Tab-separated table of C-alpha atoms and ligand atoms in Angstrom:
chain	number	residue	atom	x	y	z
A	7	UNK	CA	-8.771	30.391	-51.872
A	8	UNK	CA	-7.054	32.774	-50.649
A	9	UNK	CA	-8.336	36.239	-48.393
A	10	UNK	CA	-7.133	39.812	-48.767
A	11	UNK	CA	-6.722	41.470	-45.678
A	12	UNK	CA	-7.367	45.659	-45.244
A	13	UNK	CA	-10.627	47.263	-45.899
A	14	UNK	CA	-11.595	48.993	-49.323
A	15	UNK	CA	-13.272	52.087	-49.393
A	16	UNK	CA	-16.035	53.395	-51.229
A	17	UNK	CA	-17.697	56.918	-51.427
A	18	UNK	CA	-19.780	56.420	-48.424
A	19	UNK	CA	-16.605	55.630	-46.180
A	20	UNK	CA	-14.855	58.574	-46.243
A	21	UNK	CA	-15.187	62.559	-46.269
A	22	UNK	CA	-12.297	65.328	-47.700
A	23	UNK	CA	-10.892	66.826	-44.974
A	24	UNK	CA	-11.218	70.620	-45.211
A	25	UNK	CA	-7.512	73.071	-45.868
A	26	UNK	CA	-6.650	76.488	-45.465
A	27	UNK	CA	-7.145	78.226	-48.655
A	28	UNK	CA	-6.344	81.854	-50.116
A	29	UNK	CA	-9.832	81.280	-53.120
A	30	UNK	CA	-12.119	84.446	-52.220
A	31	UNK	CA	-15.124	82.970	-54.046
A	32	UNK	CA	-16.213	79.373	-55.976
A	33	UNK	CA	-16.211	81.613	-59.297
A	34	UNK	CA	-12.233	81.564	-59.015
A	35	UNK	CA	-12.197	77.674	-59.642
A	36	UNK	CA	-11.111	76.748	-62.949
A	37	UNK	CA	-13.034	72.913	-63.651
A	38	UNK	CA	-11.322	72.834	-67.161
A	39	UNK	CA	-8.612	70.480	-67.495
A	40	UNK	CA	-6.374	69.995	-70.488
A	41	UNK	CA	-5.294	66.592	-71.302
A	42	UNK	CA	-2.592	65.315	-73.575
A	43	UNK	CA	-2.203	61.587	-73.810
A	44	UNK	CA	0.109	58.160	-73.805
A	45	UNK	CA	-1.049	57.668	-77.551
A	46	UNK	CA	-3.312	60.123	-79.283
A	47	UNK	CA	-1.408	63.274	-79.876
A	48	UNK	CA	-5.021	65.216	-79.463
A	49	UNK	CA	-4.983	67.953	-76.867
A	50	UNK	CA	-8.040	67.862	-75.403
A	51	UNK	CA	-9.260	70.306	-73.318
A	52	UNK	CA	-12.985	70.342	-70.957
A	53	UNK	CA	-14.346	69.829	-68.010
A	54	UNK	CA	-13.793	66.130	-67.734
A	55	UNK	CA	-17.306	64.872	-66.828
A	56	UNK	CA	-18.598	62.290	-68.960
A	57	UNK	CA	-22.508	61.417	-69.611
A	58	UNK	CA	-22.493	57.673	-69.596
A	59	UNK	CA	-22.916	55.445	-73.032
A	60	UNK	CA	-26.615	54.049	-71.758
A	61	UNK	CA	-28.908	53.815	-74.084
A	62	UNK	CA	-31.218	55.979	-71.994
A	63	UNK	CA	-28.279	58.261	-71.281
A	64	UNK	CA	-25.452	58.473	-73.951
A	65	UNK	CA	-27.817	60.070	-76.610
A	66	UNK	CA	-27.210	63.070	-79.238
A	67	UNK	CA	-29.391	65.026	-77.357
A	68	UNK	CA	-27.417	64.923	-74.513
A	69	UNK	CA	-23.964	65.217	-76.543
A	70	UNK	CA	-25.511	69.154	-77.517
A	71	UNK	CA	-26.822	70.103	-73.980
A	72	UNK	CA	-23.650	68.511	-72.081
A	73	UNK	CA	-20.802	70.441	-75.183
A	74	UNK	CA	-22.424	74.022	-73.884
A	75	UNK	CA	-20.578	73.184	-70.466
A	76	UNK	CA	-17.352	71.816	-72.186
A	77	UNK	CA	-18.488	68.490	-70.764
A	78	UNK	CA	-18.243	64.903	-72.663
A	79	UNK	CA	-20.616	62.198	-73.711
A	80	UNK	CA	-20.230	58.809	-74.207
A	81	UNK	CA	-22.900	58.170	-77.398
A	82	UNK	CA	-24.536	54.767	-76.616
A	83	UNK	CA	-23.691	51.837	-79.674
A	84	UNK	CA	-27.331	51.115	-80.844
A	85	UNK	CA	-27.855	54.166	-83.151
A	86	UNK	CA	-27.231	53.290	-86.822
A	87	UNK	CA	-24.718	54.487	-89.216
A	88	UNK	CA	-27.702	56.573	-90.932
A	89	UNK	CA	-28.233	58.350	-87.561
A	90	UNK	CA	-24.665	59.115	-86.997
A	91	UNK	CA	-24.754	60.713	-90.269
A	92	UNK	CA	-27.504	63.208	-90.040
A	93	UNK	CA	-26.480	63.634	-86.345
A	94	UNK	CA	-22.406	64.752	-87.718
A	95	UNK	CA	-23.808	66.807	-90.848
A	96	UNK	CA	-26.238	68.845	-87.948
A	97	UNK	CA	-23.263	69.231	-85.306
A	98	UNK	CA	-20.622	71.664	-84.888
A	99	UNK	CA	-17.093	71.163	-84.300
A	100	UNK	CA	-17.507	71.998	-80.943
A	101	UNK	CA	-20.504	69.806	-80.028
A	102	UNK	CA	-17.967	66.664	-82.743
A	103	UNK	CA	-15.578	67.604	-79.788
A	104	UNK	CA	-17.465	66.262	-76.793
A	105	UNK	CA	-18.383	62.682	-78.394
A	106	UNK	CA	-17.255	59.378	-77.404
A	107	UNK	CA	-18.054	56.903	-79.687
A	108	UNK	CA	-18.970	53.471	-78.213
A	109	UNK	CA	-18.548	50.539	-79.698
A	110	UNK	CA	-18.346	46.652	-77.970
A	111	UNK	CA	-16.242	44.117	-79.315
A	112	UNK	CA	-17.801	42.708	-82.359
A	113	UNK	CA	-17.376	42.158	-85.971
A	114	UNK	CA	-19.974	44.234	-86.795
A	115	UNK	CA	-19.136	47.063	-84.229
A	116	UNK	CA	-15.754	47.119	-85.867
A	117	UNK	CA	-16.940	47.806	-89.699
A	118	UNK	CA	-19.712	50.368	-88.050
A	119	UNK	CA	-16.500	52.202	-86.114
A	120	UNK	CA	-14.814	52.169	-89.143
A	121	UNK	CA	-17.321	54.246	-90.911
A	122	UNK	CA	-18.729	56.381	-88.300
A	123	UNK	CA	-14.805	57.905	-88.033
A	124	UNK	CA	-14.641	58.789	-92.111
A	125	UNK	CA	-17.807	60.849	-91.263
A	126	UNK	CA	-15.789	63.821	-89.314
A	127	UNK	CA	-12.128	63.791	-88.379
A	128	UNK	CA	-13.295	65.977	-85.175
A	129	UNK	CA	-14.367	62.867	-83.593
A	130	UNK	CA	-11.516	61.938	-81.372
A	131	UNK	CA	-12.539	59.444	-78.878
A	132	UNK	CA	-13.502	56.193	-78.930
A	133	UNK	CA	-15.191	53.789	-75.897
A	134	UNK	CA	-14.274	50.115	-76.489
A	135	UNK	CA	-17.023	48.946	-73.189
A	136	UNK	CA	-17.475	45.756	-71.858
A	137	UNK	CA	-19.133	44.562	-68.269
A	138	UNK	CA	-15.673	42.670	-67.791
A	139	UNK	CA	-12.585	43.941	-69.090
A	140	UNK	CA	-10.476	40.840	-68.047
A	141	UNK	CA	-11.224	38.456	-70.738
A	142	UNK	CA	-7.838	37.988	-73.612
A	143	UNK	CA	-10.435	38.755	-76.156
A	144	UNK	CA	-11.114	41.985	-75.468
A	145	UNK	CA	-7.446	42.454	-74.895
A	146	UNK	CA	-6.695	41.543	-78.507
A	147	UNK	CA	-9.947	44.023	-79.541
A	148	UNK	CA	-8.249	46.763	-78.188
A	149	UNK	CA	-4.777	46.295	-79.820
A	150	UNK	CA	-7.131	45.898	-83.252
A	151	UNK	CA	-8.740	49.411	-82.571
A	152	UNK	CA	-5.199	50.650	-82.109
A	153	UNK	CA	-3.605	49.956	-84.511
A	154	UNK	CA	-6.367	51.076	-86.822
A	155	UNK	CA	-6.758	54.052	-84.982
A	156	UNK	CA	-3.486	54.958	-84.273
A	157	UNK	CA	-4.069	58.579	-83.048
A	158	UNK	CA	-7.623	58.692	-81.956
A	159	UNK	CA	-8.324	58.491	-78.074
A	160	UNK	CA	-8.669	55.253	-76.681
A	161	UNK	CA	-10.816	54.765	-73.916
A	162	UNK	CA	-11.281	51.106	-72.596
A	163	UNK	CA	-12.936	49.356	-69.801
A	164	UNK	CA	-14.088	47.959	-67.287
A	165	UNK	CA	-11.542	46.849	-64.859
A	166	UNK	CA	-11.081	47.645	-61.147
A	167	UNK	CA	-7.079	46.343	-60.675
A	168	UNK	CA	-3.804	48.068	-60.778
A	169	UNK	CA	-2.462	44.603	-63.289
A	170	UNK	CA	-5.605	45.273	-65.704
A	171	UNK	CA	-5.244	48.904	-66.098
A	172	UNK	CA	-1.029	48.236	-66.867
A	173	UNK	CA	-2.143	45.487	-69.341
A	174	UNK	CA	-4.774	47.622	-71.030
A	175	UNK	CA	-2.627	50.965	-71.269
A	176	UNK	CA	0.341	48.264	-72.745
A	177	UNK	CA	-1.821	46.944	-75.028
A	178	UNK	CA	-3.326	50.474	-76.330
A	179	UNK	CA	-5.237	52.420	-74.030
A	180	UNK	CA	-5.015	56.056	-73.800
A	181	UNK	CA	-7.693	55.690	-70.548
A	182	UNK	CA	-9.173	52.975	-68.202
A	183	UNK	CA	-12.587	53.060	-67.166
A	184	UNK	CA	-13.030	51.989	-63.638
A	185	UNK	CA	-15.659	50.475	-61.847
A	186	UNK	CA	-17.389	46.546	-61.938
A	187	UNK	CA	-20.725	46.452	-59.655
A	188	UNK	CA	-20.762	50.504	-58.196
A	189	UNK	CA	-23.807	51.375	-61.047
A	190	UNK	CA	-26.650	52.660	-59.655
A	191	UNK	CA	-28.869	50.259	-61.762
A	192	UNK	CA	-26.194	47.457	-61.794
A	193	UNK	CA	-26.858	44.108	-59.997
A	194	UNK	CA	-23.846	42.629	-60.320
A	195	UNK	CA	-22.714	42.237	-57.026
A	196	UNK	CA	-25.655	40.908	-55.853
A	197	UNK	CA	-25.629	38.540	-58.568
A	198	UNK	CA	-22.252	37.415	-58.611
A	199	UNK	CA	-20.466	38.203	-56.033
A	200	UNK	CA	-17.894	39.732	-57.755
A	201	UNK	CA	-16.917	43.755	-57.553
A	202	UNK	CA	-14.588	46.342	-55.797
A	203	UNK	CA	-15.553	49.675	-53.556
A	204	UNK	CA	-15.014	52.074	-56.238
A	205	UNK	CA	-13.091	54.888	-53.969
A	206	UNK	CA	-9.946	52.221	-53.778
A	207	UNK	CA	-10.618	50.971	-56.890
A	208	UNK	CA	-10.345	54.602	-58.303
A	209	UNK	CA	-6.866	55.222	-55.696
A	210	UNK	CA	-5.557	52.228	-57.037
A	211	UNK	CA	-6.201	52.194	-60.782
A	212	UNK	CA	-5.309	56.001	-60.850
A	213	UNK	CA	-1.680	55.223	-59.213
A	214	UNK	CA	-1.545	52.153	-61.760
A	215	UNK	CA	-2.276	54.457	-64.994
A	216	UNK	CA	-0.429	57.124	-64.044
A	217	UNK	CA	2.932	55.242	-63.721
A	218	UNK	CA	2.453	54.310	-67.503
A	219	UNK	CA	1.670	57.965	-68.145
A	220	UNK	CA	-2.419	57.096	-68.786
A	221	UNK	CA	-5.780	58.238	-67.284
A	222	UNK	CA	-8.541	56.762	-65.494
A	223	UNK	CA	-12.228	57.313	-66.079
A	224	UNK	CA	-14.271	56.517	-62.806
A	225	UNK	CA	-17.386	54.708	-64.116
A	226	UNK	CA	-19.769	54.155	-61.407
A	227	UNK	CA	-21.455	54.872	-57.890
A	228	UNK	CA	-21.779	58.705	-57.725
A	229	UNK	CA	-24.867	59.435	-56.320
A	230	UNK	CA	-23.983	63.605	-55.367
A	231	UNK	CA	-21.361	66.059	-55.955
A	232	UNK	CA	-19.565	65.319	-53.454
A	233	UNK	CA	-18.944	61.434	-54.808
A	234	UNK	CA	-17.891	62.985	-57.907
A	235	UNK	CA	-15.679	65.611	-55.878
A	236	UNK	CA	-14.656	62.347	-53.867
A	237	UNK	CA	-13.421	60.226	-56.759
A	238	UNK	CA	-11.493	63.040	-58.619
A	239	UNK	CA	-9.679	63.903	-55.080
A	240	UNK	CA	-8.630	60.170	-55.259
A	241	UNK	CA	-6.971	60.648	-58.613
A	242	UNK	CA	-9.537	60.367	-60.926
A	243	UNK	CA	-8.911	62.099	-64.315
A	244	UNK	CA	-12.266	61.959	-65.582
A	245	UNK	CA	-15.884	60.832	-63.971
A	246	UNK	CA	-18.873	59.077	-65.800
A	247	UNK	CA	-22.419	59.489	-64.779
A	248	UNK	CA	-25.268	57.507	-65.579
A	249	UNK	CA	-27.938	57.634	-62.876
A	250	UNK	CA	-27.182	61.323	-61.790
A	251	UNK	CA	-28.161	62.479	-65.219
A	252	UNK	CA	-31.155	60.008	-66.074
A	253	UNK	CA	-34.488	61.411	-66.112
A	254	UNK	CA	-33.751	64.440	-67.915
A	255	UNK	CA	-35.583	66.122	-71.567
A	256	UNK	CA	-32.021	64.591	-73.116
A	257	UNK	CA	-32.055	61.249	-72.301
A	258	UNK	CA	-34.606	58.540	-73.742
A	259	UNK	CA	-36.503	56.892	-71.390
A	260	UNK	CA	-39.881	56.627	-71.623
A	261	UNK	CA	-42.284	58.769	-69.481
A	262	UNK	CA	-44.925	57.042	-67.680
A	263	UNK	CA	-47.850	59.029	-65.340
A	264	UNK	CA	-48.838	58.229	-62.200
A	265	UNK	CA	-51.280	60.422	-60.150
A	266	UNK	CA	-50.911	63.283	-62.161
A	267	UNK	CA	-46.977	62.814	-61.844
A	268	UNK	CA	-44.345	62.260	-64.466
A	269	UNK	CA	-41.727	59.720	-63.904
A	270	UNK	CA	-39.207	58.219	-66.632
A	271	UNK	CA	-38.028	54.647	-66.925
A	272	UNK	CA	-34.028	53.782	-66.204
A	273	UNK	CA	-32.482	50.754	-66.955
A	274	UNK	CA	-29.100	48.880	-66.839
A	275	UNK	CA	-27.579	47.647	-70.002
A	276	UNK	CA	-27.655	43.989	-68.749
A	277	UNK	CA	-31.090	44.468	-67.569
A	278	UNK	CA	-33.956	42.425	-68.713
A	279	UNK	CA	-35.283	45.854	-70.429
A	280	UNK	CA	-32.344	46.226	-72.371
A	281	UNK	CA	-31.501	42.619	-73.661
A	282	UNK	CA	-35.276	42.609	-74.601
A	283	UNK	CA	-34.643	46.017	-76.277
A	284	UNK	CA	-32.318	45.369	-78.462
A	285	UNK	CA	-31.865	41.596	-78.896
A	286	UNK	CA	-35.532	40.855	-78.662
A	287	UNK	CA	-34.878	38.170	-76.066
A	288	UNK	CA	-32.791	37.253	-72.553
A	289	UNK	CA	-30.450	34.816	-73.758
A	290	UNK	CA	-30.868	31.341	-71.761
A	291	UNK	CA	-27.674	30.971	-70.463
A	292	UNK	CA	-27.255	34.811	-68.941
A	293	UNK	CA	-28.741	36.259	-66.248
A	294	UNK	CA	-29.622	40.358	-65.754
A	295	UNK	CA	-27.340	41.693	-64.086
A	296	UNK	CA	-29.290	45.186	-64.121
A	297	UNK	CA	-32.318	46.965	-62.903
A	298	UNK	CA	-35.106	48.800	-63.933
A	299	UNK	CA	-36.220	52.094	-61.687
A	300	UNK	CA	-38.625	54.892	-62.388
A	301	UNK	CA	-37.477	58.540	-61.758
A	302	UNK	CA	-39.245	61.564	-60.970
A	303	UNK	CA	-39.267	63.807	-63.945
A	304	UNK	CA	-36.562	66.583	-63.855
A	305	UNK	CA	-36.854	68.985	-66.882
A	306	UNK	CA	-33.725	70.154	-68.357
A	307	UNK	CA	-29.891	67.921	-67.248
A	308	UNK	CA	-29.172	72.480	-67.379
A	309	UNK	CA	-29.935	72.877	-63.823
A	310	UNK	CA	-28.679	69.410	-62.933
A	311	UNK	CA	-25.308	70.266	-64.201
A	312	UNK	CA	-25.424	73.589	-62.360
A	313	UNK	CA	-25.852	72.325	-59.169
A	314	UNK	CA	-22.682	69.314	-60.365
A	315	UNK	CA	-20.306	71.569	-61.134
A	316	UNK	CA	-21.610	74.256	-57.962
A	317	UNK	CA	-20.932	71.578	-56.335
A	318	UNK	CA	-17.446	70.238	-57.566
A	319	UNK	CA	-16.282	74.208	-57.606
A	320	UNK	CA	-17.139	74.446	-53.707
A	321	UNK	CA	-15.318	71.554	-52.770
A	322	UNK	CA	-12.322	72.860	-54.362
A	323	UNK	CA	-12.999	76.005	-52.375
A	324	UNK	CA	-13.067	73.889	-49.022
A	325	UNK	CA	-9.457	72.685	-49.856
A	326	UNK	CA	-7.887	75.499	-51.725
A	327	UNK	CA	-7.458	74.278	-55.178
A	328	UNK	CA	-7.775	76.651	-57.946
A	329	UNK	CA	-8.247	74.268	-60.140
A	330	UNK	CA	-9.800	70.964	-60.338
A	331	UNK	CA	-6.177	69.294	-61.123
A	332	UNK	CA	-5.150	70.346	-58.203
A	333	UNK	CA	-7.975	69.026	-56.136
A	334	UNK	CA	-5.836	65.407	-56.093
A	335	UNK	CA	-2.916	67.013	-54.503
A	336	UNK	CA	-5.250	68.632	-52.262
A	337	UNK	CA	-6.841	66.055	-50.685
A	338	UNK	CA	-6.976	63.995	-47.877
A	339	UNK	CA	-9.232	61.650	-46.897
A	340	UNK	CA	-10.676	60.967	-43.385
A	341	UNK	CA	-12.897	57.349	-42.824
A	342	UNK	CA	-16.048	57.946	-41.249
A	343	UNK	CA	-18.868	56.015	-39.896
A	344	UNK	CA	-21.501	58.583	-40.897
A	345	UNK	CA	-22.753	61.126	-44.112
A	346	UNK	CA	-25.568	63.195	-44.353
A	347	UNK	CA	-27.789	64.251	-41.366
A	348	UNK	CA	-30.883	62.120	-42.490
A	349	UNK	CA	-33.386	64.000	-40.210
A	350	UNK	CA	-35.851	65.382	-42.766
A	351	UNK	CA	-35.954	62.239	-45.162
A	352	UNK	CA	-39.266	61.329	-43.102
A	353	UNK	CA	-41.257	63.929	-45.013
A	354	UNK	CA	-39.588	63.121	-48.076
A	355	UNK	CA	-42.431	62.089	-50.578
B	14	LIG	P1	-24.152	55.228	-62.240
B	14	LIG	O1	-23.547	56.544	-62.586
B	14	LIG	O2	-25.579	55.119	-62.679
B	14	LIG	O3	-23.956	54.845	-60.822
B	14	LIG	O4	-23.338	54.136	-63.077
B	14	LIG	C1	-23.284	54.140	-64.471
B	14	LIG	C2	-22.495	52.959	-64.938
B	14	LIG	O5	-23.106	51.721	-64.521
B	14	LIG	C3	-22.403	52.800	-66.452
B	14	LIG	O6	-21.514	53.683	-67.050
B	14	LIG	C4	-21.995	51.338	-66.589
B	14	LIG	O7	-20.619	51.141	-66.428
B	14	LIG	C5	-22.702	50.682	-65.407
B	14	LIG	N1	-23.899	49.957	-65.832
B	14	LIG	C6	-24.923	50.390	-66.598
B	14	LIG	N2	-25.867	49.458	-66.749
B	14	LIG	C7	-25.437	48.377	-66.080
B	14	LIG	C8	-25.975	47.057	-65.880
B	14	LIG	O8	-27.070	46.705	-66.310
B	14	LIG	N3	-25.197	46.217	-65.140
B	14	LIG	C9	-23.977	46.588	-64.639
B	14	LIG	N4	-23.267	45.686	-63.974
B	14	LIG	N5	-23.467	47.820	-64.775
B	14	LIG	C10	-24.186	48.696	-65.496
């Protein structure tokens, strides 16, 4: 046993310090980043948000609301080869352009990923997602994918370590998703033990990608803009949300009423509702390691992604960076012991 000495940080522990800056107004922000990467010879260019691949999250509905802001989404891996079909024949190049196509680490998800790229050559990226990204396995996966898809984007995950993210760029990876336990429906700290604050994780993972000349995707733990603004000042390259987005006309919960009120059902993928969802049964030798919470309602992700990317343009305002790759550069970090003034939660319904 051994014990690692020197705190890590997550969102909650720290605030950006603010900088003198010459920016007149938020509008002068540019959020769109352009990407080239280690691998793919794609040029990508968006805003480089990325709806989560939940089933409740990643859907095609999303993929058309989220491509009007230039932002990504990660389509979830249960819909068939059928719906992929009529969901490529309906969907313009631009809309082809900001899809990620999941898969896990099957057999079958390998002949499905197969098929679903001879639909469109505008899809470019690809999710290879497991809960633990350490195992040899999915190691030898991802060096499958690669060489099969030699010039598609390669995202692959998750992993919170400097080692991991060198191994997995090595071995094929274009970009690392970070982040094991920060979910807002995951349980799998409490359950295990196991995890990493996701601000360090991000810090550390980011210094460990970029060496190799790769990207990071923080996966995980945002809760506000600012956690977003937070983990792309600590050299994140691009930021998935599941729980900030849930609850919206896109995503595919299921509604339930309560006094008169609306409220939709979200659920981790290694929650009891999910395993039952989709493999009819909770295996006897694995135990949930997510939760199921019901939202308020919220209408349109529109507005939600307003007040996001509001929210990401004034913090680059508060430290002077014009545009959002700058924000890195831009940004220091002070701990603190305290966040939002809390006053007014008491009349909170
Ligand atoms: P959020 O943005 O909601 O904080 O985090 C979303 C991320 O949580 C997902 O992209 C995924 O990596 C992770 N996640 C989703 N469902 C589960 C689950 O059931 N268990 C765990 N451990 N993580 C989950």
């Amino acid at each position: 046993m051994r014990i690692e000495e020197g705190v890590k940080l997550g969102f909650k522990d720290v605030l950006i310090r603010p900088k003198r800056s010459t920016l007149k107004s938020r509008s002068q922000v540019d959020l769109i980043r352009v990407f080239s990467f280690k691998y793919s010879s794609v040029i990508w260019s968006g805003i480089p948000i990325i709806a989560a691949n939940m089933d409740t999250i990643g859907t095609f509905q999303m993929a058309r609301s989220l491509s009007n802001f230039k932002i990504l989404t990660a389509i979830h891996k249960y819909y068939s080869l059928e719906d992929w079909k009529n969901f490529v024949i309906l969907s313009s190049k631009d809309i082809l352009n900001h899809v990620i196509v999941s898969i896990g680490i099957s057999t079958e998800d390998f002949i499905k990923i197969k098929k679903i790229f001879l639909l469109s050559s505008e899809l470019k990226y690809i999710c290879i997602d497991v809960a633990n990204g350490y195992s040899e396995h999915f190691v030898s996966f991802l060096k499958l994918i690669r060489e099969c898809f030699p010039d598609k984007i390669i995202c692959a995950g998750n992993v919170v370590t400097g080692e991991m993210v060198e191994e997995l760029i090595i071995s094929g990876a274009d970009i690392v998703k970070v982040g094991i336990g920060p979910g807002s429906v995951c349980t799998t700290r409490v359950k295990t033990g196991v995890g990493y604050p996701q601000l360090s994780a991000i810090i550390e993972c980011a210094d460990a990608a970029h060496g190799l000349k790769g990207q990071i995707i923080s996966d995980g733990g945002c809760s506000v803009s600012g956690d977003i603004a937070k983990a792309f000042g600590a050299g994140s390259d691009f930021v998935m949300l599941g729980g900030m987005l849930s609850g919206h006309n896109e995503c595919s919960g299921d509604i339930v009423e309560k006094k008169s009120k609306k409220y939709m059902l979200f659920y981790g993928m290694s929650s009891v509702a999910a395993m039952q969802r989709y493999t009819g049964e909770m295996r006897g030798y694995r135990a949930s390691e997510g939760k199921t919470v019901k939202i308020p309602f919220r209408g349109d992700v529109d507005f939600t992604i307003r007040d996001i990317l509001g929210g990401l343009r004034s913090a680059c305002t508060y430290v002077g960076a014009e545009k959002l790759k700058e924000l890195t550069k831009r940004t220091t970090f002070i701990k603190v012991t305290e966040q939002e003034n809390c006053i007014f939660n008491i009349f909170k319904e």
